[in-house]
XYZ file of C-alpha atoms in Angstrom:
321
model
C 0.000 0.000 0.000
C 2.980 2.165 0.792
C 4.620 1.564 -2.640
C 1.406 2.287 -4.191
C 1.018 5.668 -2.440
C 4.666 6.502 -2.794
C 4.116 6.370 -6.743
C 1.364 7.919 -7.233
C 2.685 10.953 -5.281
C 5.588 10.945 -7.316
C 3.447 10.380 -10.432
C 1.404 13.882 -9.229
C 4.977 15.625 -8.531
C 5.740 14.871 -12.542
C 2.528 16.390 -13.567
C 3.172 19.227 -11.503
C 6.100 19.762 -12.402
C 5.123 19.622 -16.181
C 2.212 21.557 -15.687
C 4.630 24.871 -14.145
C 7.644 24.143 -17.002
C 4.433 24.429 -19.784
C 2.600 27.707 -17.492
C 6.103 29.125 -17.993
C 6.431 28.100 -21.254
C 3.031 30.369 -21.786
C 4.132 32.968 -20.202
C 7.217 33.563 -21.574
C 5.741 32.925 -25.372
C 2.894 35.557 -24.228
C 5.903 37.931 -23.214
C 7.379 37.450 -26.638
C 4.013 38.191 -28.188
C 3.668 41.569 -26.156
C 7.306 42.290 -27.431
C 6.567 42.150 -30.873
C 3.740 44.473 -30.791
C 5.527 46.621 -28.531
C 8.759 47.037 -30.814
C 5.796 47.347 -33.952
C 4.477 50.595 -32.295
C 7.916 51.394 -31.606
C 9.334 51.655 -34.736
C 6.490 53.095 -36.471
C 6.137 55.647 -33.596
C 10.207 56.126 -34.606
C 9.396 56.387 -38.551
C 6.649 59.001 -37.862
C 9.452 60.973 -36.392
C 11.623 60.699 -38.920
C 9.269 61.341 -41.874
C 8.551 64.728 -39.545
C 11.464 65.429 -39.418
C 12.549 64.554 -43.281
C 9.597 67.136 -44.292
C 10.818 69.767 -42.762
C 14.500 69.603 -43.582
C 12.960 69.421 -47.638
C 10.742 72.724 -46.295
C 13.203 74.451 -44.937
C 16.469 74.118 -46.518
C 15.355 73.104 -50.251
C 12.458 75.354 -50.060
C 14.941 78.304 -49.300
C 17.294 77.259 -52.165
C 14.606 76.368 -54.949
C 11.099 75.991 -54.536
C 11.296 73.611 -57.671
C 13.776 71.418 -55.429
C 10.750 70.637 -53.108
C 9.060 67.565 -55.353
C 12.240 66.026 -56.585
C 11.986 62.408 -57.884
C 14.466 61.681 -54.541
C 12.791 63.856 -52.129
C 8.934 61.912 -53.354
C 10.541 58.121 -53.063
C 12.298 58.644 -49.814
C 8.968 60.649 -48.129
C 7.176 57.779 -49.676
C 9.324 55.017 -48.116
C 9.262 56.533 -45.120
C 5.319 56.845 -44.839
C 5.158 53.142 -45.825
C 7.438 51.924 -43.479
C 4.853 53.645 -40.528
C 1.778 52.855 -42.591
C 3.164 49.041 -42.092
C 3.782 48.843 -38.764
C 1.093 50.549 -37.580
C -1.488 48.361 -39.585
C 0.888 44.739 -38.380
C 1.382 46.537 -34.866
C -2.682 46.799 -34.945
C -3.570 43.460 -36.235
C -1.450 41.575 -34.044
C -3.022 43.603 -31.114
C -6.245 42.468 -31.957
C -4.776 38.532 -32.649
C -1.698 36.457 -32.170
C -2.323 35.600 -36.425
C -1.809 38.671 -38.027
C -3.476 36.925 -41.502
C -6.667 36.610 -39.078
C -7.135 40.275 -39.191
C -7.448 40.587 -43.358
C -7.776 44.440 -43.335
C -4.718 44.825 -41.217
C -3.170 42.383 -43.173
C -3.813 43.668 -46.976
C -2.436 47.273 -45.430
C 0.615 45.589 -43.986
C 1.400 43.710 -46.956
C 0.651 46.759 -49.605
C 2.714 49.336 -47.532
C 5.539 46.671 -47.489
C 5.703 45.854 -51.261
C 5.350 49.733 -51.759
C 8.618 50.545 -49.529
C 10.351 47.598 -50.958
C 9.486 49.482 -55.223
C 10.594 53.068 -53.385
C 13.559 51.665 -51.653
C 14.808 50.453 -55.422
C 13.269 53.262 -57.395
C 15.532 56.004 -54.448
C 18.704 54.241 -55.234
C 18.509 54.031 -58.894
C 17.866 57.470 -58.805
C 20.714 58.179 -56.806
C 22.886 55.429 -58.365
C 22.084 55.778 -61.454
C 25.293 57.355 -63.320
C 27.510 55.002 -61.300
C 25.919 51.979 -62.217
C 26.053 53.246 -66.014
C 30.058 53.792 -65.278
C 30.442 50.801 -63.907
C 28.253 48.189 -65.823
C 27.947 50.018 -68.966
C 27.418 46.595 -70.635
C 24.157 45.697 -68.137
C 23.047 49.252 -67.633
C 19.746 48.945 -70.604
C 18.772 45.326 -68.920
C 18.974 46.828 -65.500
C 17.129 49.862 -66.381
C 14.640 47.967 -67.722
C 14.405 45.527 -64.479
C 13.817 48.885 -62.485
C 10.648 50.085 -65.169
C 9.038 46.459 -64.724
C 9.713 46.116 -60.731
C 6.675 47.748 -59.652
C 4.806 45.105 -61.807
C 6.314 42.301 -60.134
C 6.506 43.526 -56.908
C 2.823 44.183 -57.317
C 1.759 40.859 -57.910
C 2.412 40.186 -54.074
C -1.077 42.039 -53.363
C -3.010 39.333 -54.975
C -3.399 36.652 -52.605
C -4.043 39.499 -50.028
C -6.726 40.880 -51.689
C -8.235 37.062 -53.033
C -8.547 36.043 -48.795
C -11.548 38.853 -48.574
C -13.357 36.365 -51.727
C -12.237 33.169 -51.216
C -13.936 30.476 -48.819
C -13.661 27.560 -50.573
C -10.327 25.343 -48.582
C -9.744 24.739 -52.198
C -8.903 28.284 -52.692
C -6.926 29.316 -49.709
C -4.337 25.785 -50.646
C -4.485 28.321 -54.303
C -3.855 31.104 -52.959
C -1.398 30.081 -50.271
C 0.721 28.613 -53.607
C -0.027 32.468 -55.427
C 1.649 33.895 -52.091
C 4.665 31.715 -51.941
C 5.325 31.921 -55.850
C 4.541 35.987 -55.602
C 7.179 36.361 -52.909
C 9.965 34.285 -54.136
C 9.551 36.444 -57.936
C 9.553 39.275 -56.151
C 12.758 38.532 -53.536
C 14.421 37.577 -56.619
C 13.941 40.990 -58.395
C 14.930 43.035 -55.041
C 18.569 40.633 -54.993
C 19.282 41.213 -58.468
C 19.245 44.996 -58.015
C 20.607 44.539 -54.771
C 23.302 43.020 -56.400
C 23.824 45.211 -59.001
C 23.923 48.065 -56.381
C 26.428 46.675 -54.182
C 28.362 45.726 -57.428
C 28.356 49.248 -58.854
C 28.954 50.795 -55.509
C 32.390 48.246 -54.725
C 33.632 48.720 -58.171
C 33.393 53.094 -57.762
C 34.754 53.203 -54.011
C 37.929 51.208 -55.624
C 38.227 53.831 -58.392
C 38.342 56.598 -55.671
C 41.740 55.099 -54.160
C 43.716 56.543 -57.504
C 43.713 60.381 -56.630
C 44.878 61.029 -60.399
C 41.210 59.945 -61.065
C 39.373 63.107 -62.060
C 35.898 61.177 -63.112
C 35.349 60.703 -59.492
C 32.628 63.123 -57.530
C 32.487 63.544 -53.471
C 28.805 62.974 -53.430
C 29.281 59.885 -55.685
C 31.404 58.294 -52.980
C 28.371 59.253 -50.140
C 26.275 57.627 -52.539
C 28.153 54.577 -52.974
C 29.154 54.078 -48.614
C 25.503 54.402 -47.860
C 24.503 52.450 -50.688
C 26.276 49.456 -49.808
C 24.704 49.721 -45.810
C 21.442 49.944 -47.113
C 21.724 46.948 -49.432
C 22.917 44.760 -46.614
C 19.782 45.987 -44.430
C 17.536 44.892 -47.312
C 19.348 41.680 -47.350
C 18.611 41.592 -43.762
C 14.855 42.672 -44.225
C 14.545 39.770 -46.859
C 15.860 36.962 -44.559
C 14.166 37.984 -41.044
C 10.827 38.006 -42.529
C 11.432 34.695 -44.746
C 12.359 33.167 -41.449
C 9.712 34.711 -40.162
C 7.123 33.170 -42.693
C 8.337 29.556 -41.938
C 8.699 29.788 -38.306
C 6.093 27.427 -36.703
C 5.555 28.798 -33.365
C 3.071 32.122 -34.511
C 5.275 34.275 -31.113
C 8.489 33.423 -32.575
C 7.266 34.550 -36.028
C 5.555 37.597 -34.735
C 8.763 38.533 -32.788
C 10.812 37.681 -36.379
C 8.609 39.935 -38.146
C 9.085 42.812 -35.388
C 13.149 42.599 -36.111
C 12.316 42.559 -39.550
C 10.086 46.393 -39.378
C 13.549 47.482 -36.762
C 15.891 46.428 -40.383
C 13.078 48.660 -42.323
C 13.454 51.724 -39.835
C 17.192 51.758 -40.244
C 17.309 51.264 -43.988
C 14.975 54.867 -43.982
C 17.248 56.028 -41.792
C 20.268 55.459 -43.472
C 18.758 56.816 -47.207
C 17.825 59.980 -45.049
C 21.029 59.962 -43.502
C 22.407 60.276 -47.188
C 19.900 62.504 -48.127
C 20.920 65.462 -45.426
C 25.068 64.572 -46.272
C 24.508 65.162 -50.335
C 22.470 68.171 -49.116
C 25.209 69.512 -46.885
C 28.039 68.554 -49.179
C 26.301 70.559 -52.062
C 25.658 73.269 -49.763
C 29.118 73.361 -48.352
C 30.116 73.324 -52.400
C 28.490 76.477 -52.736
C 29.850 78.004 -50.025
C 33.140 77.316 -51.219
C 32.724 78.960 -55.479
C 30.454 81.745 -53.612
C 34.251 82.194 -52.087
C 35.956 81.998 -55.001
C 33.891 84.387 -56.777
C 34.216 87.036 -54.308
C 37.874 86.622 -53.888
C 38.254 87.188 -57.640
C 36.151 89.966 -58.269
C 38.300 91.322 -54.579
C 41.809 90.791 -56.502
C 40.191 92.523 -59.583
C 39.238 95.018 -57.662
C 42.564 95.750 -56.166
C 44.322 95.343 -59.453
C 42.285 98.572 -61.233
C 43.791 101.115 -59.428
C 47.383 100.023 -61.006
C 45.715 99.436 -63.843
C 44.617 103.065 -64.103
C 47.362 104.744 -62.994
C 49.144 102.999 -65.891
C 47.543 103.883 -68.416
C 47.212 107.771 -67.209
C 51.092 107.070 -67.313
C 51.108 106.103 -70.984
C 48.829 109.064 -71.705
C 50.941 111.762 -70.095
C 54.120 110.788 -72.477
């Protein structure tokens, strides 16, 4: 009778013990939930900021310079990247609020997945914009297939929006196996259009920052060489972006994913931060630029100036013989 006591309390010890390691478990996977939506609000809370601030660094120092200078193809993709990078993670920061499955909450869902495709066309269109004469230099050879990647890009990027727009129609199970297959096949085309011109960034920008170690090398500009160091970073964090939130779409456990996807919106926030970061050093190199021949000009007209009194006086000279 004593044995059979003694096992079943150890038998009830076991389940206890399970029973706390699996409340824990609970726990700690609802803590990583409350994480992820945290560091969502966060970063779009963080991108608001910085698309405040962007607008009214283009207000007040390109406004003063050229009003013209205001709706720039550059100044329209980054203030558009930056407004979809908020627009995502506040509609993802909402839906997973509201659920653990963020693709339970459609509306949320269809925003989050629009605003992302739409940073991921900006984020290519801003540095072909930017890039574009060094790429040219560079890959002369590839520059008319790569230019016509970047005109069909928004196209296939595009194409990501379909499934998320087919889950408001479709009921059948039949469909959502369909549409799961549209999703997958829609992503990877997509992924494999942002590495390409990832790659032909990064390749563009390695080849011009080892031109710029000849000095005799005249063909080389300063803001070129901006271009090309911030280039590079923000190729990596799209790299980044890319593999957190494929890992992110196989994970399993729905906290882990949730928590993938967060790190994934932090790699978005510092990509627009470092394409504004090179927005305000091309503005202050130009400006500084300016400075400098505004300089130059007054010191000539100065020594031109100084030389007419000699000038003068010489020629009264000749005139008195």
């Amino acid at each position: 009778m004593g044995t059979v006591w003694s096992s079943s309390h150890k038998n009830c010890d076991t389940m206890n013990d399970t029973v706390s390691i699996l409340s824990e478990a609970t726990v700690s996977l609802e803590t990583i939930q409350l994480v992820a939506v945290y560091l969502h609000f966060a970063v779009a809370c963080a991108t608001a900021a910085e698309l405040a601030l962007f607008s009214a660094f283009v207000l007040a120092w390109d406004h003063a310079s050229d009003t013209h200078r205001i709706a720039t193809p550059t100044n329209i993709a980054l203030f558009v990247t930056l407004a979809s990078v908020t627009a995502e993670e506040t509609a993802t920061a909402v839906g997973l609020s509201k659920s653990k499955k963020l693709s339970d909450e459609k509306t949320e869902q269809f925003i989050a997945d629009l605003f992302f495709i739409t940073c991921e066309f900006f984020y290519i269109l801003y540095s072909w914009q930017r890039s574009e004469k060094i790429i040219k230099s560079s890959f002369p050879e590839l520059y008319t297939f790569f230019s016509w990647l970047i005109r069909l890009s928004p196209f296939i990027l595009y194409l990501q929006i379909i499934p998320s727009i087919a889950k408001f129609i479709a009921n059948d199970p039949a469909h959502s196996r369909i549409i799961t297959a549209l999703n997958w096949g829609f992503k990877i085309l997509g992924g494999v259009v942002i590495l390409a011109c990832d790659i032909m960034f990064v390749g563009s920008f390695v080849r011009f920052l080892s031109r710029t170690r000849d000095p005799e090398d005249e063909s080389i500009q300063p803001d070129f060489k901006i271009i090309a160091q911030d280039g590079i970073f923000a190729c990596l964090l799209i790299l980044i972006t890319l593999v957190l939130y494929l890992a992110g779409t196989l994970m399993s456990r729905i906290e882990i994913r949730n928590l993938l996807t967060a790190c994934c919106g932090v790699s978005m926030f510092s990509l627009a931060t470092v394409l504004l970061v090179m927005k305000i050093q091309l503005h202050m190199l130009r400006r500084k630029t300016r400075l400098e021949h505004s300089r130059t000009r007054v010191t000539k007209v100065k020594q031109t100036d100084d030389s007419l009194p000699y000038k003068l006086s010489s020629q009264l000279g000749v005139f008195s013989r």
